[in-house]
Short mmCIF file of C-alpha atoms in Angstrom, two decimals:
data_model
loop_
_atom_site.label_atom_id
_atom_site.label_comp_id
_atom_site.label_asym_id
_atom_site.label_seq_id
_atom_site.Cartn_x
_atom_site.Cartn_y
_atom_site.Cartn_z
CA MET A 1 -2.03 -63.54 -81.20
CA ARG A 2 -1.01 -63.95 -77.58
CA LEU A 3 -0.08 -60.23 -77.41
CA ASP A 4 -3.45 -59.14 -78.77
CA GLY A 5 -5.23 -61.32 -76.24
CA ARG A 6 -3.36 -59.77 -73.37
CA ILE A 7 -4.19 -56.24 -74.54
CA ARG A 8 -7.87 -57.11 -74.81
CA ALA A 9 -7.79 -58.63 -71.32
CA LEU A 10 -6.06 -55.55 -69.86
CA ALA A 11 -8.59 -53.26 -71.49
CA GLY A 12 -11.42 -55.26 -69.96
CA THR A 13 -9.82 -54.96 -66.50
CA MET A 14 -9.40 -51.13 -66.70
CA ALA A 15 -12.94 -50.53 -67.87
CA PRO A 16 -14.42 -50.44 -64.32
CA ILE A 17 -11.63 -48.13 -63.16
CA VAL A 18 -12.39 -45.68 -65.94
CA ILE A 19 -16.05 -45.80 -65.09
CA GLY A 20 -15.20 -45.14 -61.42
CA PHE A 21 -13.13 -42.07 -62.27
CA GLY A 22 -16.02 -40.85 -64.38
CA LEU A 23 -18.39 -41.13 -61.47
CA LEU A 24 -16.00 -39.27 -59.17
CA SER A 25 -15.61 -36.51 -61.71
CA ALA A 26 -19.35 -36.22 -62.00
CA CYS A 27 -19.70 -35.95 -58.21
CA ALA A 28 -16.95 -33.34 -58.02
CA LYS A 29 -18.75 -31.21 -60.54
CA VAL A 30 -22.04 -31.42 -58.64
CA GLU A 31 -20.56 -30.23 -55.29
CA PRO A 32 -19.67 -26.61 -56.27
CA ASN A 33 -22.96 -26.29 -58.04
CA THR A 34 -24.69 -27.14 -54.72
CA GLU A 35 -22.75 -24.41 -52.85
CA ALA A 36 -23.45 -21.90 -55.53
CA ALA A 37 -27.12 -22.71 -55.30
CA ALA A 38 -27.07 -22.18 -51.51
CA GLY A 39 -25.52 -18.71 -51.89
CA PRO A 40 -23.09 -16.85 -49.57
CA PRO A 41 -23.64 -17.30 -45.84
CA GLU A 42 -25.54 -14.62 -43.96
CA VAL A 43 -23.32 -12.86 -41.42
CA ARG A 44 -24.19 -10.18 -38.92
CA ILE A 45 -21.97 -7.12 -39.13
CA ALA A 46 -21.10 -4.18 -36.90
CA THR A 47 -19.40 -0.86 -37.50
CA VAL A 48 -16.27 -0.19 -35.46
CA GLY A 49 -16.82 2.97 -33.41
CA ALA A 50 -15.19 5.07 -30.73
CA GLU A 51 -16.72 7.46 -28.24
CA GLN A 52 -15.57 10.31 -26.07
CA GLN A 53 -15.68 9.38 -22.40
CA ALA A 54 -13.86 10.30 -19.24
CA ALA A 55 -10.66 8.40 -18.64
CA ILE A 56 -10.43 6.28 -15.52
CA ILE A 57 -7.48 6.30 -13.12
CA ARG A 58 -7.02 3.51 -10.59
CA GLY A 59 -4.97 3.51 -7.42
CA VAL A 60 -4.59 1.83 -4.04
CA GLY A 61 -4.31 3.87 -0.84
CA THR A 62 -4.75 3.99 2.92
CA VAL A 63 -7.62 5.32 4.99
CA ALA A 64 -6.75 8.08 7.45
CA LEU A 65 -8.32 10.99 9.27
CA ARG A 66 -7.70 14.11 7.28
CA ARG A 67 -6.15 15.93 10.23
CA GLU A 68 -3.80 13.85 12.34
CA ALA A 69 -1.41 15.53 14.78
CA SER A 70 1.67 14.29 16.64
CA LEU A 71 1.68 15.74 20.16
CA GLY A 72 4.70 16.17 22.42
CA PHE A 73 6.13 18.27 25.24
CA THR A 74 7.85 21.58 24.62
CA SER A 75 10.58 20.78 27.13
CA ALA A 76 12.62 17.77 28.07
CA GLY A 77 11.66 15.74 31.09
CA ARG A 78 10.41 12.49 32.53
CA ILE A 79 6.84 11.45 31.74
CA ALA A 80 4.86 11.25 34.98
CA ARG A 81 1.62 9.88 33.55
CA LEU A 82 -0.24 8.95 30.35
CA THR A 83 -4.01 8.80 30.74
CA VAL A 84 -5.05 7.37 27.35
CA ASN A 85 -4.38 4.32 25.20
CA GLU A 86 -4.59 3.70 21.46
CA GLY A 87 -8.16 3.77 20.22
CA ASP A 88 -9.48 5.88 23.08
CA ALA A 89 -11.83 8.71 22.24
CA VAL A 90 -10.79 12.09 23.66
CA ARG A 91 -12.57 15.41 24.11
CA SER A 92 -11.28 18.92 23.58
CA GLY A 93 -9.13 20.16 26.48
CA GLN A 94 -8.69 16.73 28.06
CA VAL A 95 -5.29 16.18 29.75
CA LEU A 96 -3.62 13.27 27.98
CA ALA A 97 -0.11 13.21 29.48
CA ALA A 98 2.04 15.11 31.97
CA LEU A 99 5.72 15.51 32.82
CA ASP A 100 7.31 15.37 36.23
CA THR A 101 7.14 19.06 37.16
CA THR A 102 10.09 19.06 39.55
CA THR A 103 12.50 20.43 36.95
CA VAL A 104 10.15 22.93 35.33
CA ALA A 105 9.00 24.22 38.74
CA ALA A 106 12.60 24.74 39.80
CA ASP A 107 13.31 26.60 36.57
CA LEU A 108 10.33 28.88 37.17
CA THR A 109 11.45 29.60 40.77
CA ARG A 110 14.97 30.39 39.60
CA ALA A 111 13.68 32.74 36.88
CA ARG A 112 11.45 34.62 39.31
CA ALA A 113 14.31 35.06 41.79
CA GLU A 114 16.54 36.41 39.08
CA ARG A 115 13.87 38.84 38.00
CA GLU A 116 13.48 40.20 41.56
CA ARG A 117 17.24 40.74 41.80
CA ALA A 118 17.31 42.47 38.38
CA ALA A 119 14.33 44.65 39.33
CA ALA A 120 15.99 45.78 42.56
CA GLU A 121 19.22 46.56 40.70
CA PHE A 122 17.31 48.56 38.12
CA ARG A 123 15.55 50.64 40.83
CA ARG A 124 18.86 51.48 42.47
CA SER A 125 20.43 52.37 39.12
CA THR A 126 17.51 54.63 38.35
CA ASP A 127 17.98 56.61 41.59
CA LEU A 128 21.72 56.84 41.14
CA MET A 129 21.36 57.91 37.52
CA ALA A 130 19.00 60.69 38.58
CA LYS A 131 21.63 61.96 41.02
CA GLY A 132 24.37 61.63 38.41
CA TRP A 133 26.42 59.20 40.44
CA ILE A 134 26.60 56.42 37.76
CA THR A 135 27.27 56.42 34.07
CA ARG A 136 24.66 55.99 31.39
CA LEU A 137 26.19 52.61 30.43
CA ARG A 138 25.68 51.13 33.89
CA PHE A 139 22.08 52.25 33.90
CA GLU A 140 21.45 50.64 30.48
CA ASN A 141 23.06 47.38 31.66
CA ALA A 142 20.71 47.23 34.63
CA GLN A 143 17.76 47.90 32.35
CA ALA A 144 18.83 45.11 29.96
CA SER A 145 19.25 42.65 32.83
CA LEU A 146 15.69 43.33 33.96
CA GLN A 147 14.33 42.77 30.48
CA ALA A 148 16.24 39.48 30.18
CA ALA A 149 14.90 38.37 33.56
CA ASP A 150 11.34 39.13 32.44
CA ALA A 151 11.89 36.98 29.33
CA SER A 152 13.25 34.11 31.42
CA VAL A 153 10.18 34.20 33.67
CA SER A 154 7.87 34.11 30.62
CA ALA A 155 9.76 31.14 29.15
CA ALA A 156 9.67 29.26 32.46
CA ARG A 157 5.95 29.90 32.82
CA PHE A 158 5.39 28.62 29.29
CA GLN A 159 7.38 25.46 30.04
CA ALA A 160 5.43 24.88 33.23
CA ALA A 161 2.10 25.42 31.50
CA ASN A 162 3.09 23.01 28.73
CA ALA A 163 4.33 20.26 30.98
CA VAL A 164 1.03 18.60 30.10
CA ILE A 165 -0.41 17.47 26.74
CA VAL A 166 -3.99 18.59 26.16
CA ALA A 167 -6.26 17.33 23.38
CA PRO A 168 -6.63 20.10 20.78
CA GLY A 169 -10.10 18.85 19.87
CA GLY A 170 -12.41 15.86 19.90
CA GLY A 171 -10.81 12.84 18.32
CA VAL A 172 -9.28 9.43 18.77
CA VAL A 173 -5.83 8.27 19.90
CA LEU A 174 -4.13 6.71 16.90
CA ALA A 175 -0.75 5.93 18.46
CA ARG A 176 0.89 5.94 21.90
CA LEU A 177 4.62 6.38 21.34
CA ALA A 178 5.96 6.60 24.91
CA GLU A 179 5.33 5.22 28.37
CA PRO A 180 5.32 6.67 31.92
CA GLY A 181 8.80 7.02 33.39
CA GLN A 182 10.39 7.53 30.00
CA VAL A 183 12.63 10.57 29.61
CA VAL A 184 11.87 12.44 26.39
CA ALA A 185 13.50 15.36 24.63
CA ALA A 186 11.65 18.54 23.78
CA GLY A 187 9.40 18.02 20.77
CA THR A 188 9.54 14.20 20.83
CA PRO A 189 6.16 12.80 19.67
CA VAL A 190 4.34 11.08 22.52
CA LEU A 191 0.82 10.67 21.14
CA VAL A 192 -0.79 10.80 17.68
CA ILE A 193 -4.34 12.16 17.72
CA GLY A 194 -6.80 12.10 14.84
CA GLU A 195 -9.50 14.75 14.69
CA VAL A 196 -12.77 12.96 14.01
CA ALA A 197 -14.50 16.15 12.89
CA SER A 198 -12.09 16.43 9.95
CA GLY A 199 -13.53 13.24 8.42
CA TYR A 200 -11.92 10.16 6.93
CA ILE A 201 -10.08 10.21 3.63
CA LEU A 202 -8.39 7.71 1.35
CA ARG A 203 -4.87 8.88 0.59
CA VAL A 204 -3.74 7.45 -2.76
CA PRO A 205 -0.23 7.88 -4.25
CA LEU A 206 -0.37 8.48 -8.01
CA SER A 207 2.24 9.02 -10.70
CA ASP A 208 2.87 12.55 -11.92
CA ARG A 209 1.07 11.85 -15.21
CA ASP A 210 -2.08 10.57 -13.51
CA ALA A 211 -2.05 13.32 -10.89
CA ALA A 212 -1.89 15.94 -13.64
CA ARG A 213 -5.15 14.60 -15.11
CA ILE A 214 -7.09 15.07 -11.87
CA VAL A 215 -8.58 18.21 -10.36
CA ALA A 216 -10.23 18.74 -6.99
CA GLY A 217 -13.91 17.86 -7.03
CA VAL A 218 -13.89 15.00 -9.55
CA PRO A 219 -15.82 11.90 -8.41
CA ALA A 220 -14.19 8.69 -7.25
CA GLN A 221 -15.45 5.27 -6.30
CA VAL A 222 -13.76 3.52 -3.38
CA THR A 223 -13.92 -0.11 -2.30
CA LEU A 224 -12.58 -1.37 1.03
CA ALA A 225 -12.09 -5.04 1.81
CA ALA A 226 -12.77 -4.28 5.48
CA LEU A 227 -16.23 -3.02 4.52
CA GLY A 228 -17.08 -5.97 2.25
CA ASN A 229 -15.89 -4.31 -0.98
CA GLN A 230 -19.11 -2.34 -1.20
CA PRO A 231 -18.66 0.68 -3.51
CA ILE A 232 -18.40 3.99 -1.65
CA ALA A 233 -18.92 7.29 -3.44
CA GLY A 234 -16.20 9.84 -2.78
CA ARG A 235 -14.58 12.86 -4.35
CA VAL A 236 -11.09 14.25 -4.68
CA ILE A 237 -10.56 17.10 -2.23
CA GLU A 238 -6.81 17.67 -2.36
CA ILE A 239 -3.84 16.95 -4.63
CA ALA A 240 -0.33 17.29 -3.27
CA GLY A 241 1.59 20.21 -4.69
CA ARG A 242 4.88 18.35 -4.41
CA GLY A 243 5.87 14.78 -5.19
CA ASP A 244 7.33 12.44 -2.61
CA ARG A 245 11.14 12.63 -2.70
CA ALA A 246 11.54 8.89 -2.29
CA THR A 247 8.88 7.58 -4.67
CA GLY A 248 8.12 10.53 -6.95
CA THR A 249 4.38 10.03 -6.44
CA PHE A 250 1.77 12.65 -5.60
CA ALA A 251 -0.66 12.06 -2.72
CA VAL A 252 -4.31 12.46 -3.72
CA GLU A 253 -6.89 12.71 -0.94
CA ILE A 254 -10.41 11.36 -1.50
CA ALA A 255 -13.10 12.36 0.99
CA LEU A 256 -15.15 9.43 2.33
CA PRO A 257 -18.67 9.58 3.77
CA ALA A 258 -19.11 9.16 7.51
CA ASP A 259 -19.09 5.51 8.54
CA THR A 260 -18.47 4.13 12.02
CA ARG A 261 -16.63 1.15 10.49
CA LEU A 262 -13.86 3.29 9.04
CA ARG A 263 -10.46 3.06 10.72
CA SER A 264 -7.09 4.63 10.00
CA GLY A 265 -4.84 2.20 8.20
CA GLN A 266 -7.50 0.34 6.20
CA ILE A 267 -6.52 -0.41 2.59
CA GLY A 268 -8.80 0.66 -0.24
CA GLU A 269 -8.89 0.83 -4.01
CA ALA A 270 -10.03 3.97 -5.80
CA VAL A 271 -11.38 4.46 -9.31
CA ILE A 272 -11.06 8.16 -10.12
CA THR A 273 -12.67 9.94 -13.06
CA ALA A 274 -10.11 12.09 -14.85
CA ALA A 275 -10.89 15.75 -15.48
CA THR A 276 -10.17 15.61 -19.24
CA LYS A 277 -12.15 13.60 -21.78
CA THR A 278 -10.12 11.39 -24.12
CA VAL A 279 -10.95 8.97 -26.92
CA THR A 280 -10.90 5.48 -25.53
CA ALA A 281 -9.78 2.38 -27.40
CA LEU A 282 -12.14 1.17 -30.13
CA THR A 283 -14.82 -1.14 -28.81
CA VAL A 284 -16.16 -4.17 -30.73
CA PRO A 285 -18.70 -6.84 -29.74
CA ALA A 286 -17.22 -9.80 -27.92
CA THR A 287 -18.58 -12.18 -30.58
CA ALA A 288 -16.37 -10.58 -33.22
CA ILE A 289 -13.11 -11.65 -31.54
CA PHE A 290 -11.86 -15.22 -31.85
CA SER A 291 -8.63 -17.11 -31.11
CA ALA A 292 -7.80 -14.52 -28.44
CA ARG A 293 -4.46 -15.11 -26.72
CA ALA A 294 -1.91 -12.97 -24.85
CA GLY A 295 -3.51 -9.64 -25.69
CA GLU A 296 -4.14 -10.50 -29.35
CA GLY A 297 -7.01 -11.91 -31.36
CA PHE A 298 -8.51 -12.10 -34.85
CA VAL A 299 -11.49 -10.54 -36.57
CA TYR A 300 -13.02 -10.73 -40.03
CA VAL A 301 -13.22 -7.33 -41.72
CA VAL A 302 -15.98 -7.05 -44.32
CA ASP A 303 -15.23 -5.16 -47.53
CA ARG A 304 -18.11 -2.86 -48.38
CA ALA A 305 -17.80 -3.19 -52.14
CA SER A 306 -17.01 -6.86 -52.68
CA ARG A 307 -18.69 -8.25 -49.55
CA ARG A 308 -15.63 -10.40 -48.93
CA VAL A 309 -14.23 -10.99 -45.47
CA ARG A 310 -10.55 -10.54 -44.70
CA LEU A 311 -8.82 -12.08 -41.69
CA ARG A 312 -7.00 -9.52 -39.57
CA ARG A 313 -4.96 -9.71 -36.37
CA VAL A 314 -5.82 -7.13 -33.69
CA THR A 315 -4.50 -6.23 -30.24
CA ILE A 316 -7.07 -6.22 -27.46
CA ALA A 317 -7.30 -4.74 -23.95
CA ASP A 318 -9.94 -5.01 -21.26
CA ALA A 319 -13.45 -6.35 -21.64
CA THR A 320 -16.17 -3.88 -20.60
CA ASP A 321 -19.96 -3.83 -20.55
CA ARG A 322 -19.89 -2.39 -24.07
CA GLY A 323 -17.61 -5.06 -25.51
CA ILE A 324 -13.88 -5.63 -25.94
CA GLU A 325 -11.49 -2.71 -26.32
CA VAL A 326 -9.24 -2.95 -29.36
CA THR A 327 -6.02 -0.98 -29.20
CA GLY A 328 -4.58 -1.80 -32.62
CA GLY A 329 -5.38 -3.36 -35.99
CA LEU A 330 -8.72 -1.67 -36.64
CA SER A 331 -9.86 1.78 -37.65
CA ARG A 332 -13.01 3.61 -36.79
CA GLY A 333 -15.79 3.03 -39.34
CA GLU A 334 -14.66 -0.38 -40.60
CA LEU A 335 -17.15 -3.25 -40.83
CA ILE A 336 -16.54 -6.50 -38.96
CA ALA A 337 -18.36 -9.82 -38.84
CA THR A 338 -19.99 -10.61 -35.49
CA SER A 339 -21.55 -14.02 -36.21
CA ARG A 340 -20.41 -17.36 -37.68
CA VAL A 341 -16.78 -16.24 -37.34
CA ASP A 342 -15.75 -19.85 -36.65
CA ARG A 343 -17.08 -20.94 -40.07
CA LEU A 344 -15.74 -18.15 -42.27
CA LYS A 345 -12.64 -18.25 -44.43
CA ASP A 346 -10.35 -15.48 -45.57
CA GLY A 347 -11.62 -14.05 -48.87
CA GLN A 348 -15.07 -15.63 -48.60
CA VAL A 349 -18.08 -13.71 -49.93
CA VAL A 350 -20.79 -13.16 -47.34
CA ALA A 351 -24.28 -11.73 -47.21
CA PRO A 352 -24.15 -9.02 -44.54
CA ILE A 353 -27.10 -8.75 -42.16
CA GLY A 354 -27.42 -5.13 -41.19
CA GLN A 355 -27.06 -1.73 -42.74
CA ILE A 356 -23.82 -0.96 -44.59
CA ARG A 357 -22.98 2.72 -44.53
#
């Protein structure tokens, strides 16, 4: 009897628990029915596409006058005077520097004296040869001596005339490499002159692959920090035919419009339009990418037949005005979700908003 009473008491205690489980089961059954009644969520979709557009090449270079010349003396000597400084404007034919002419004047005097002696000897040899008193060889030696003396006089005159440095054209002094009183060797650069009429350029070193994609005449956009980073329209006017031996790069010259603020040595960045058109990376709306990190992100790809979304990892590049460039993980023509991506789950059925082709 005691055992039966305990069983009945235990059964009475468990009765509320059983009822509670029944209520929970009933609630659990109602929940999916509510979702089913609501239907799949509406999601905006977009078709992954690619377009043909000109490739862009970027580079950093230095502003310079297109024609810059290093000027020096044709003979060795001591600099007597320098009449210009760096930054000075010069005109065509202006005397910029001069050597002490003591040495070159002495050389010219010596050459003229030697020529007079050789000329007198040649006249005597001519008379004696006519009378048959000297050999043909002696006459030819006198003739050769006169010719050599004439050449010496011409060289001395040239040295005397070039004992000064004259501006080859209107320009600006870019560098002063020597000072008065300094003894320089023949050909040593003394001044660097830039010809203003040649115009300013941006000289950009590019790799061989990038240089091969550029032709003369393609447009370029240049920004200079010294000019407030305002875009300047330019164009490629010259591409080096030979790479630099030290760096292996090719110098590309971009013509710049006339601007009084331009100076040689300013640093600028160029964005050059390549000559060939290539398919760029696929572009998707920015709202389609989520959990982006270290060049990777995720998208939901929508299956056309089943309307289910599938989570997929993609590699991404730069963001542009058109969206985000995707370099891997997607193919052209696929459908992707562009809204509610933070609420979707892999394999979930959605109701696409937009045309599915």
